[in-house]
mmCIF file of C-alpha atoms and ligand atoms in Angstrom:
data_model
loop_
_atom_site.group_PDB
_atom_site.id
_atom_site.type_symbol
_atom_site.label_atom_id
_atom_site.label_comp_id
_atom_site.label_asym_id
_atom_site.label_seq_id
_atom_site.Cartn_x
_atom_site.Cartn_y
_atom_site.Cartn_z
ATOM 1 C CA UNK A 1 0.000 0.000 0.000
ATOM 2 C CA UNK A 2 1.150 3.159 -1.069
ATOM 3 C CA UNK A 3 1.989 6.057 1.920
ATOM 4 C CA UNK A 4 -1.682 7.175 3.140
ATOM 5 C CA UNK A 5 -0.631 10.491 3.265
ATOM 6 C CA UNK A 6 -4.006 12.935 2.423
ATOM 7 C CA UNK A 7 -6.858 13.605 5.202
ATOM 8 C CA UNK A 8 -10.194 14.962 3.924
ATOM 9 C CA UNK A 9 -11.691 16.720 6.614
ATOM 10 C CA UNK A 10 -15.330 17.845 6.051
ATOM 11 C CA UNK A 11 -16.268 21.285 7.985
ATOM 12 C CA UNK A 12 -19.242 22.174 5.896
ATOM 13 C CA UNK A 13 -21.993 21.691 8.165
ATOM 14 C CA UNK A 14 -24.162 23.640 9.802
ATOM 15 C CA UNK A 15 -24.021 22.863 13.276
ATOM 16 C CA UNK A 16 -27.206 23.710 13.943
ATOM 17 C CA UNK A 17 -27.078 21.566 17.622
ATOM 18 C CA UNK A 18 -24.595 24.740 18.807
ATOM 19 C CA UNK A 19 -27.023 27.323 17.844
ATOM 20 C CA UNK A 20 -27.016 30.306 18.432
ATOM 21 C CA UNK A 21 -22.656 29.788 18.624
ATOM 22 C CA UNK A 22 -22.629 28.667 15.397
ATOM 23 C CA UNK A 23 -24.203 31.528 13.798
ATOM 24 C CA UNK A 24 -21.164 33.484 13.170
ATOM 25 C CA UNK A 25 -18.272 30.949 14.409
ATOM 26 C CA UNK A 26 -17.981 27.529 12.623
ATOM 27 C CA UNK A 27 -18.329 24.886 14.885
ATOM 28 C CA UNK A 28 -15.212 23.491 14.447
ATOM 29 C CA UNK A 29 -13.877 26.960 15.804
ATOM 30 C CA UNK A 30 -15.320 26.761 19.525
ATOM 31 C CA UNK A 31 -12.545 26.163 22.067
ATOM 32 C CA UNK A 32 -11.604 23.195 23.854
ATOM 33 C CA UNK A 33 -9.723 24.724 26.805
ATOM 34 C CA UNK A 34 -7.144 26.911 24.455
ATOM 35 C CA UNK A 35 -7.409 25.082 21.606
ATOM 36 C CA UNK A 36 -10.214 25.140 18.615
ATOM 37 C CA UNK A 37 -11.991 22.020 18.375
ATOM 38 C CA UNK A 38 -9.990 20.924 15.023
ATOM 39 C CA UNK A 39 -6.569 21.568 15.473
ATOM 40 C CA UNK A 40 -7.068 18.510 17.857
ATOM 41 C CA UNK A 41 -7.757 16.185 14.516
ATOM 42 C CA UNK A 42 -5.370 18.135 12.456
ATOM 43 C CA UNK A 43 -2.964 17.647 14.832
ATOM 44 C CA UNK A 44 -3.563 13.985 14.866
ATOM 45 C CA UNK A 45 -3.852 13.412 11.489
ATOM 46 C CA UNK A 46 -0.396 15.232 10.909
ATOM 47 C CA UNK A 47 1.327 13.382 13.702
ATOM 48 C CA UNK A 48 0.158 10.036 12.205
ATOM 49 C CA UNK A 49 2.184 11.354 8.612
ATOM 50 C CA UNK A 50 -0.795 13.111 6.740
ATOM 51 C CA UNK A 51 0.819 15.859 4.385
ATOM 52 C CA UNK A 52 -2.071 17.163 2.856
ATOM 53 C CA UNK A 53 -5.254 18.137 4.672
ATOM 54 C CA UNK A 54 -8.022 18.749 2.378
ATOM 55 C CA UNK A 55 -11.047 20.551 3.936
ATOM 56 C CA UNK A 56 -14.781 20.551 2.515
ATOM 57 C CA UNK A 57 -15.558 24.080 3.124
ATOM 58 C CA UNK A 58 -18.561 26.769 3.155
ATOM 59 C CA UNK A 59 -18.733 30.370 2.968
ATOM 60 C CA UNK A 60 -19.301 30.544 6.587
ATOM 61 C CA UNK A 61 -16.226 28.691 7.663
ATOM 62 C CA UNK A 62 -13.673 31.313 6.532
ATOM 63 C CA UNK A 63 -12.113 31.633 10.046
ATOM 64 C CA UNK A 64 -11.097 28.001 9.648
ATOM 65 C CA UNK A 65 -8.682 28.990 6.667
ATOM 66 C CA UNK A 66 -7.241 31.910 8.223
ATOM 67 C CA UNK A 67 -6.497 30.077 11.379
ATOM 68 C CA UNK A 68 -4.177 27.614 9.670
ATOM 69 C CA UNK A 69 -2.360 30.223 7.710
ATOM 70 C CA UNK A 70 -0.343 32.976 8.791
ATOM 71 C CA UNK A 71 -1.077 36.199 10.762
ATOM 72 C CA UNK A 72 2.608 38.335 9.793
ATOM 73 C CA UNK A 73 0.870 41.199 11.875
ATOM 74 C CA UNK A 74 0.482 39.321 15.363
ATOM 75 C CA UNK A 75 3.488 36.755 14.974
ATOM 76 C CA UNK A 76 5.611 40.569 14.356
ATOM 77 C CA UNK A 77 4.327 42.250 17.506
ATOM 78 C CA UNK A 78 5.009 38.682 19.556
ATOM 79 C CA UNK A 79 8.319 38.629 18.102
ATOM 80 C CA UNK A 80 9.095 42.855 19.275
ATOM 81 C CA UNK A 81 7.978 41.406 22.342
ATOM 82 C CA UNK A 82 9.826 38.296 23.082
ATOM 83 C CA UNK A 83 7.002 36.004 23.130
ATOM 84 C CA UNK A 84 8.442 33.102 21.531
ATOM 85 C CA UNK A 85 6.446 30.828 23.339
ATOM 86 C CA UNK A 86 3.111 32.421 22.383
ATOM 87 C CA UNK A 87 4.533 32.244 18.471
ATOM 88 C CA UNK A 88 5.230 28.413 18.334
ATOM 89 C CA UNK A 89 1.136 28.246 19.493
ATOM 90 C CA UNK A 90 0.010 30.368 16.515
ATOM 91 C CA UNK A 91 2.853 28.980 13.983
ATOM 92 C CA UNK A 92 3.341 25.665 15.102
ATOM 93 C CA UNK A 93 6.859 23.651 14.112
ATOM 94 C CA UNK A 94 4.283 20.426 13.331
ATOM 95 C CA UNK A 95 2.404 21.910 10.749
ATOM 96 C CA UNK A 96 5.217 23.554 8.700
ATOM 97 C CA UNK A 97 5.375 20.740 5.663
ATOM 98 C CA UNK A 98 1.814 20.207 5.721
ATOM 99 C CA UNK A 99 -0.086 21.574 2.549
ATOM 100 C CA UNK A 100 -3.809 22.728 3.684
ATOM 101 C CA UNK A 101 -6.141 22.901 0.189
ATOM 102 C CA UNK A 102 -9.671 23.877 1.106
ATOM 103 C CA UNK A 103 -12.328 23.054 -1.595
ATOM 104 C CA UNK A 104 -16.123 24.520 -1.264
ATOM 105 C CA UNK A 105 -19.104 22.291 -0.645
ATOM 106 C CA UNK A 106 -21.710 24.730 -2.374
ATOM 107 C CA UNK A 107 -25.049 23.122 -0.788
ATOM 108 C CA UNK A 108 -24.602 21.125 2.875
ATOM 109 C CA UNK A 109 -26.165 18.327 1.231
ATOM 110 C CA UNK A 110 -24.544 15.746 3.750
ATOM 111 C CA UNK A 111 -21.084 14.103 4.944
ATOM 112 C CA UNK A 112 -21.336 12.076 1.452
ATOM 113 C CA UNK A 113 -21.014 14.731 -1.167
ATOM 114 C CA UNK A 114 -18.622 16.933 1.332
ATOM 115 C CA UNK A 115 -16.331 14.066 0.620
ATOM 116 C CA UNK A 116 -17.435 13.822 -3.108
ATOM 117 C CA UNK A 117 -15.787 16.957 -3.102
ATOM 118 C CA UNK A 118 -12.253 15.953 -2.658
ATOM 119 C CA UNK A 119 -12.589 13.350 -5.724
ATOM 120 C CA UNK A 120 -10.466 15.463 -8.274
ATOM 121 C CA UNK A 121 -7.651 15.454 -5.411
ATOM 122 C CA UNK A 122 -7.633 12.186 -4.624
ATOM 123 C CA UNK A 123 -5.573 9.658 -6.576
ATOM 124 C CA UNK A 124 -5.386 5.957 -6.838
ATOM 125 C CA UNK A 125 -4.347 5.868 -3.063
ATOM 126 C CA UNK A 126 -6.020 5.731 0.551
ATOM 127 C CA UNK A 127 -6.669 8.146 2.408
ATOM 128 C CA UNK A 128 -8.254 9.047 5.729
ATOM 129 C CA UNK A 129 -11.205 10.789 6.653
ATOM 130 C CA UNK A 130 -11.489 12.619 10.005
ATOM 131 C CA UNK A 131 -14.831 14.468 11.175
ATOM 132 C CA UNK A 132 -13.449 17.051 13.800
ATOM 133 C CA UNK A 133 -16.486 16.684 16.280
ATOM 134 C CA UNK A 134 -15.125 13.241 16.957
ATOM 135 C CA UNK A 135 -12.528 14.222 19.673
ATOM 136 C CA UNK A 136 -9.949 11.278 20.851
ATOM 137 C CA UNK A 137 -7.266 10.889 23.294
ATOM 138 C CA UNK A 138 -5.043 8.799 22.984
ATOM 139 C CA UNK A 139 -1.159 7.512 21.792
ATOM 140 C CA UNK A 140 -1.027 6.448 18.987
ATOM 141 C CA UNK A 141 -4.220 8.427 17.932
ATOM 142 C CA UNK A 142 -7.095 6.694 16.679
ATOM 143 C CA UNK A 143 -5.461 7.989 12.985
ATOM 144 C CA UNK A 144 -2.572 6.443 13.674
ATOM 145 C CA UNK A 145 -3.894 3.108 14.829
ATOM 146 C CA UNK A 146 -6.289 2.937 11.506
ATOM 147 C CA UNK A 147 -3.671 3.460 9.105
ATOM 148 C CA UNK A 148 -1.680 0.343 10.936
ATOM 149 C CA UNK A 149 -4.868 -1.701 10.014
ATOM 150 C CA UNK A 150 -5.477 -0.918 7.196
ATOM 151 C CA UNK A 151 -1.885 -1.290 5.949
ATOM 152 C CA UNK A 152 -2.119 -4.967 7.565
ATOM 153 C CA UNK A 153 -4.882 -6.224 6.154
ATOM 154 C CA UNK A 154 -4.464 -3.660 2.724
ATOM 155 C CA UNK A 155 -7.884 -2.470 2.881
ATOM 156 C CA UNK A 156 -10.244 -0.102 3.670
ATOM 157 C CA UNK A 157 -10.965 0.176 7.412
ATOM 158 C CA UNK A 158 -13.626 2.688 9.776
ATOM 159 C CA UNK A 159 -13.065 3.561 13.192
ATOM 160 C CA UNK A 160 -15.898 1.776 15.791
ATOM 161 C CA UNK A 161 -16.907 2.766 18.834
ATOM 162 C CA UNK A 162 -19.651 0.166 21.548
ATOM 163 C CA UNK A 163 -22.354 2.504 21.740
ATOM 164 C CA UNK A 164 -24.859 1.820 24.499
ATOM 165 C CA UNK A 165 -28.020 0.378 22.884
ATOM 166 C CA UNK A 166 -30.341 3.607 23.829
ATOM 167 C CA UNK A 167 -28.414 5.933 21.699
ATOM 168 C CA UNK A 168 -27.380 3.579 19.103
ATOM 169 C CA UNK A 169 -30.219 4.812 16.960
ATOM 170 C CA UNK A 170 -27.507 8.624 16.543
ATOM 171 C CA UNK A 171 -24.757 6.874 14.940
ATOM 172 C CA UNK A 172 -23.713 4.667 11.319
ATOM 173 C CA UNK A 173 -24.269 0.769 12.649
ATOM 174 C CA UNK A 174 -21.929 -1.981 11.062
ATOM 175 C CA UNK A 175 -23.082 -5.825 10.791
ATOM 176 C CA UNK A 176 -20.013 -7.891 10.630
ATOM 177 C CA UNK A 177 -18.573 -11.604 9.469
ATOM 178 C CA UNK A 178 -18.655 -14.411 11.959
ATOM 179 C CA UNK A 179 -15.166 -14.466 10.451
ATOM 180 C CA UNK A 180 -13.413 -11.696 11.889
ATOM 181 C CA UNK A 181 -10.170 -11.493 13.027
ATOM 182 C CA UNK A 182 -10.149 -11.109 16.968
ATOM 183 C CA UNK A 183 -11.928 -8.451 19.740
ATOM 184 C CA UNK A 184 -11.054 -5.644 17.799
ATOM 185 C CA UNK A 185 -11.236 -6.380 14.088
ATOM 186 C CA UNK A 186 -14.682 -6.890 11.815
ATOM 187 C CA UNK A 187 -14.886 -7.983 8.482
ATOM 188 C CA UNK A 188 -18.063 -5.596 7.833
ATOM 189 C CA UNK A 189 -20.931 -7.198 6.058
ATOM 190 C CA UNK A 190 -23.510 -4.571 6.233
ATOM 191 C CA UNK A 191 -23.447 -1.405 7.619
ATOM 192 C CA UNK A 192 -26.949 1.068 8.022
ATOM 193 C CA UNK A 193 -27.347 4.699 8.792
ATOM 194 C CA UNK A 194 -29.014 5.642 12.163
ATOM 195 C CA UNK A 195 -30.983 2.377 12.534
ATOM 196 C CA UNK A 196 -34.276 3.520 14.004
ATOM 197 C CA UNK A 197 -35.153 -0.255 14.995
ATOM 198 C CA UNK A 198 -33.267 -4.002 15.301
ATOM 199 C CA UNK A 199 -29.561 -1.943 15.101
ATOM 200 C CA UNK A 200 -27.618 -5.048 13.808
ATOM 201 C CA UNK A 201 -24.841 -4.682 16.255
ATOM 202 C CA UNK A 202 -23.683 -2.165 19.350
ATOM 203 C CA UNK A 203 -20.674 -0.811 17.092
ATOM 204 C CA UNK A 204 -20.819 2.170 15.527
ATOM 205 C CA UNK A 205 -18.813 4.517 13.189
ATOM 206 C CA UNK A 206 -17.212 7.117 15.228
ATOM 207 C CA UNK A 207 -15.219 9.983 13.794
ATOM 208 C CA UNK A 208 -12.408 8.326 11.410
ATOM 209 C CA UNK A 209 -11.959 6.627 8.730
ATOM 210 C CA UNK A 210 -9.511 5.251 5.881
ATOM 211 C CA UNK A 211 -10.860 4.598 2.668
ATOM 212 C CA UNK A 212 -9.706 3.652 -1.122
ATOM 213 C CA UNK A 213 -9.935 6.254 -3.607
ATOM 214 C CA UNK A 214 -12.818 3.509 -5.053
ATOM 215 C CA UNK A 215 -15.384 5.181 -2.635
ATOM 216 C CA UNK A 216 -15.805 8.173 -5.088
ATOM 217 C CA UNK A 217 -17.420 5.690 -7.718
ATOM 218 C CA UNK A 218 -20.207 4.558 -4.837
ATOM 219 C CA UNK A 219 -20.563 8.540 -4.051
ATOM 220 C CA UNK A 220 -21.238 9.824 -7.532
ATOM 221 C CA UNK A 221 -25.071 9.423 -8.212
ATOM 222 C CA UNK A 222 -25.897 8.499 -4.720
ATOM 223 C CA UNK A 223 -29.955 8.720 -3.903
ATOM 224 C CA UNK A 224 -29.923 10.901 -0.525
ATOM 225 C CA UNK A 225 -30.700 8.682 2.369
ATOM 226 C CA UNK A 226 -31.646 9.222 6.041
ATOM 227 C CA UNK A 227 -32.727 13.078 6.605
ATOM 228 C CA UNK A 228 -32.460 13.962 2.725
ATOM 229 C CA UNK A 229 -28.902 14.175 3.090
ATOM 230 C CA UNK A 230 -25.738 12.256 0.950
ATOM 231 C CA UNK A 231 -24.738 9.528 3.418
ATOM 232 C CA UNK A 232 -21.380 8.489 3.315
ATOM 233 C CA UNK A 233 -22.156 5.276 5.118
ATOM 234 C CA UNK A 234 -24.667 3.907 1.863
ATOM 235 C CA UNK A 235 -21.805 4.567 -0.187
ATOM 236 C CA UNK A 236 -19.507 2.286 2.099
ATOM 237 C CA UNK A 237 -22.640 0.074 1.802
ATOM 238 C CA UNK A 238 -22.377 -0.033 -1.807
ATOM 239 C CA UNK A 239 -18.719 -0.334 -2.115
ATOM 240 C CA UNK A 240 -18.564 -3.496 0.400
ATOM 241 C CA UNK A 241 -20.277 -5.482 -2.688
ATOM 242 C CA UNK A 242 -16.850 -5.442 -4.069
ATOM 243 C CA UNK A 243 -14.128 -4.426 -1.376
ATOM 244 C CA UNK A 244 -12.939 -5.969 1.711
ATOM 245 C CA UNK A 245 -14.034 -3.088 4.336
ATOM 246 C CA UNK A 246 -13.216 -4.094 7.897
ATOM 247 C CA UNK A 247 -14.158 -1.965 11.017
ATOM 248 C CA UNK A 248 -11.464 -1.653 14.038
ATOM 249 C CA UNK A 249 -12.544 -1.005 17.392
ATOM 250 C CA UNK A 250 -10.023 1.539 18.349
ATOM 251 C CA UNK A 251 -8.593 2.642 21.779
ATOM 252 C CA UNK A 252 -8.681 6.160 23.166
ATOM 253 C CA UNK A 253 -11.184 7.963 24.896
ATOM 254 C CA UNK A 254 -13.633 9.878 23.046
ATOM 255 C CA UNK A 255 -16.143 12.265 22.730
ATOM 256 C CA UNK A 256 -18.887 13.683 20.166
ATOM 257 C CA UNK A 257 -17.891 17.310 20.213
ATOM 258 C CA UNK A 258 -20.929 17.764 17.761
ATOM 259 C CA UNK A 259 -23.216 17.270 21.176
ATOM 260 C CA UNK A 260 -23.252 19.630 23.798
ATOM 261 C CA UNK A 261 -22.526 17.158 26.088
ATOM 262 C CA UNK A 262 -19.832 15.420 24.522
ATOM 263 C CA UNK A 263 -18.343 19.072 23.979
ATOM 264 C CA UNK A 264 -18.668 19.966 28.174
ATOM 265 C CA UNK A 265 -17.168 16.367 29.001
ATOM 266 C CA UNK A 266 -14.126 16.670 26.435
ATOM 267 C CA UNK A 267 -13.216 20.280 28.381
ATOM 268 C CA UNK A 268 -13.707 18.798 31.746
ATOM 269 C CA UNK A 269 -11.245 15.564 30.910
ATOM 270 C CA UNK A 270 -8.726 17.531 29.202
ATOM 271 C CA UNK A 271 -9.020 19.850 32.029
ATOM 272 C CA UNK A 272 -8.881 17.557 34.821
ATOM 273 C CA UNK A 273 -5.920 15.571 32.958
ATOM 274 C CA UNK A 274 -3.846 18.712 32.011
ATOM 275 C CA UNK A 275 -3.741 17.268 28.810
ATOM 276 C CA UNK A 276 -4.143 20.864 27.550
ATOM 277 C CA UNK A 277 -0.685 22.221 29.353
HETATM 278 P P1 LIG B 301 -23.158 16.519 11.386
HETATM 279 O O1 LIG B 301 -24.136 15.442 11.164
HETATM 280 O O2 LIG B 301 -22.542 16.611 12.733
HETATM 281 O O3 LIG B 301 -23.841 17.889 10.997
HETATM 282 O O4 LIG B 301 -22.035 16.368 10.280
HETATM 283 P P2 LIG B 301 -23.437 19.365 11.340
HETATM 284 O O5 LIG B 301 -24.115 20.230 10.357
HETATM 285 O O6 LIG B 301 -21.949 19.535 11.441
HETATM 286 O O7 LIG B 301 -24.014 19.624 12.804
HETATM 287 P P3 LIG B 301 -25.543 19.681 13.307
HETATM 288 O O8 LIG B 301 -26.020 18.249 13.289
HETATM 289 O O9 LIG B 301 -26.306 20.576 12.365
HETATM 290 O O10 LIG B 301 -25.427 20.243 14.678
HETATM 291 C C1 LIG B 301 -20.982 15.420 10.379
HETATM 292 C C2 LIG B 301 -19.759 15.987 9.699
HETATM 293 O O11 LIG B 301 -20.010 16.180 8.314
HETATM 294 C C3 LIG B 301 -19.790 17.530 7.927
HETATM 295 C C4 LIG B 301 -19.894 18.325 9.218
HETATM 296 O O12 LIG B 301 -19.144 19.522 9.119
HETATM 297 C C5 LIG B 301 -19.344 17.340 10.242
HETATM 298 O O13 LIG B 301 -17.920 17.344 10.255
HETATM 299 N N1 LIG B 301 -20.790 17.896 6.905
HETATM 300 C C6 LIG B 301 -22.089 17.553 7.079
HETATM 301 C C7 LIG B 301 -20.378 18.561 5.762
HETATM 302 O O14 LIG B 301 -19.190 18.892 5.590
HETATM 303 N N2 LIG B 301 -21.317 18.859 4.809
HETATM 304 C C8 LIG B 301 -22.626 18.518 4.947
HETATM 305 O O15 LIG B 301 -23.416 18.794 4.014
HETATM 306 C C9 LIG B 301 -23.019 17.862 6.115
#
């Protein structure tokens, strides 16, 4: 397998659950601690060898671009000052070599056309998929640990998390073969978007993902699914007709940023952990 070395990261969405925060400020730009929600996942994508992070933008997300590229004006006054430490937070050493290309998504139609976006960018190669919301602590990152799978068993492989069976109904639900591998590894056999009865198992897609450029041809012409919207789980429905997928139950502790609970809890563990120091 060639190097998996591109992330999409979609950042279209509305984030509607964070109104009225989210009318002016993407999402992805609210503030764990001292940090914006995704410079976590950039940060873990780039630490697990991702070179190019590709995000699925809007018109409202501008913020997003400008906080991954340069401000001269404030690194010049830090600099006058002395603050060297407060420069390496605003230009950090990690994300020097990384190229950040930001393509529009021009109607939020769902997570499946955000990614259909990145098609023209994508090559004959894998590459991983991280939805910022999903927060995860942990070393080796959950990015990291799916790349090792996938590499092993040269295919295409989703993050799972055990979801308790009252809010499995929120989440992308895999079925898997009898024959998978051990505790942690599913051949997938089925997988169904927010099952509102009979979920066929308690795992469910959670944040991150690492897929063959072969998804784009299960994308293109997709009928919209649950809510009206492009789901990117009926295209990995489609595409397991023909390609090994496998699902790996990763380690880390995590949180759905995209709730306002998940959001409070992720603060109060990083807090409590001084993981943010
Ligand atoms: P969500 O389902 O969390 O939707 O999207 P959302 O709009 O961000 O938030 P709510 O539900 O309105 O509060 C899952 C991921 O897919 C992206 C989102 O940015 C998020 O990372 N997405 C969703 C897009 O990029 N485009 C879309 O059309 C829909």
């Amino acid at each position: 397998m060639k190097k998996i070395s591109k992330a999409v990261f979609p950042v279209a969405g509305l984030g509607t659950r964070f109104l009225p925060a989210t009318k002016a400020i993407p999402k992805e730009m609210l503030p764990i601690i001292d940090k914006p929600l995704i410079e976590y996942a950039v940060e873990e994508a780039v630490l697990a060898g991702i070179e190019e992070i590709i995000f699925i933008t809007s018109h409202t997300k501008r913020s997003i671009e400008d906080h991954f590229d340069k401000n001269l004006e404030l690194e010049d006054k830090l600099l006058k000052s002395g603050n060297k430490e407060a420069i390496q937070k605003i230009n950090r050493d990690i994300f020097q070599n990384v190229k950040f290309t930001y393509v529009r998504q021009k109607f939020q139609k769902g997570l499946g056309d955000a990614i259909l976006q990145a098609s023209h960018l994508i090559e004959d190669e894998y590459f991983a998929i991280l939805l910022a919301d999903d927060l995860i602590v942990n070393n080796p990152s959950a990015t990291q640990q799916l790349i090792n799978v996938a590499k092993e068993t040269n295919s295409s492989v989703i993050g799972l998390n055990k979801v308790p069976k009252e809010n499995i109904s929120k989440y992308g639900v895999i079925s898997f073969a009898d024959s998978s591998k051990n505790e942690k590894l599913f051949h997938l056999n089925g997988i169904i978007e927010k099952p509102k009865s009979n979920p066929p198992s308690d795992m469910a897609v959670f944040g991150r993902y690492i897929l063959s450029h072969h998804i784009f041809d299960y994308l293109e012409n997709l009928e919209p699914g649950v809510a009206g919207e492009i789901q990117l789980t009926d295209a990995i429905k489609h595409m397991l007709n023909d390609h090994d997928i496998n699902g790996y139950l990763y380690d880390g502790t995590k949180f759905d940023c995209g709730s306002k609970e998940g959001y409070v809890q992720a603060i109060t563990y990083l807090a409590s952990n001084m993981i943010f120091k």
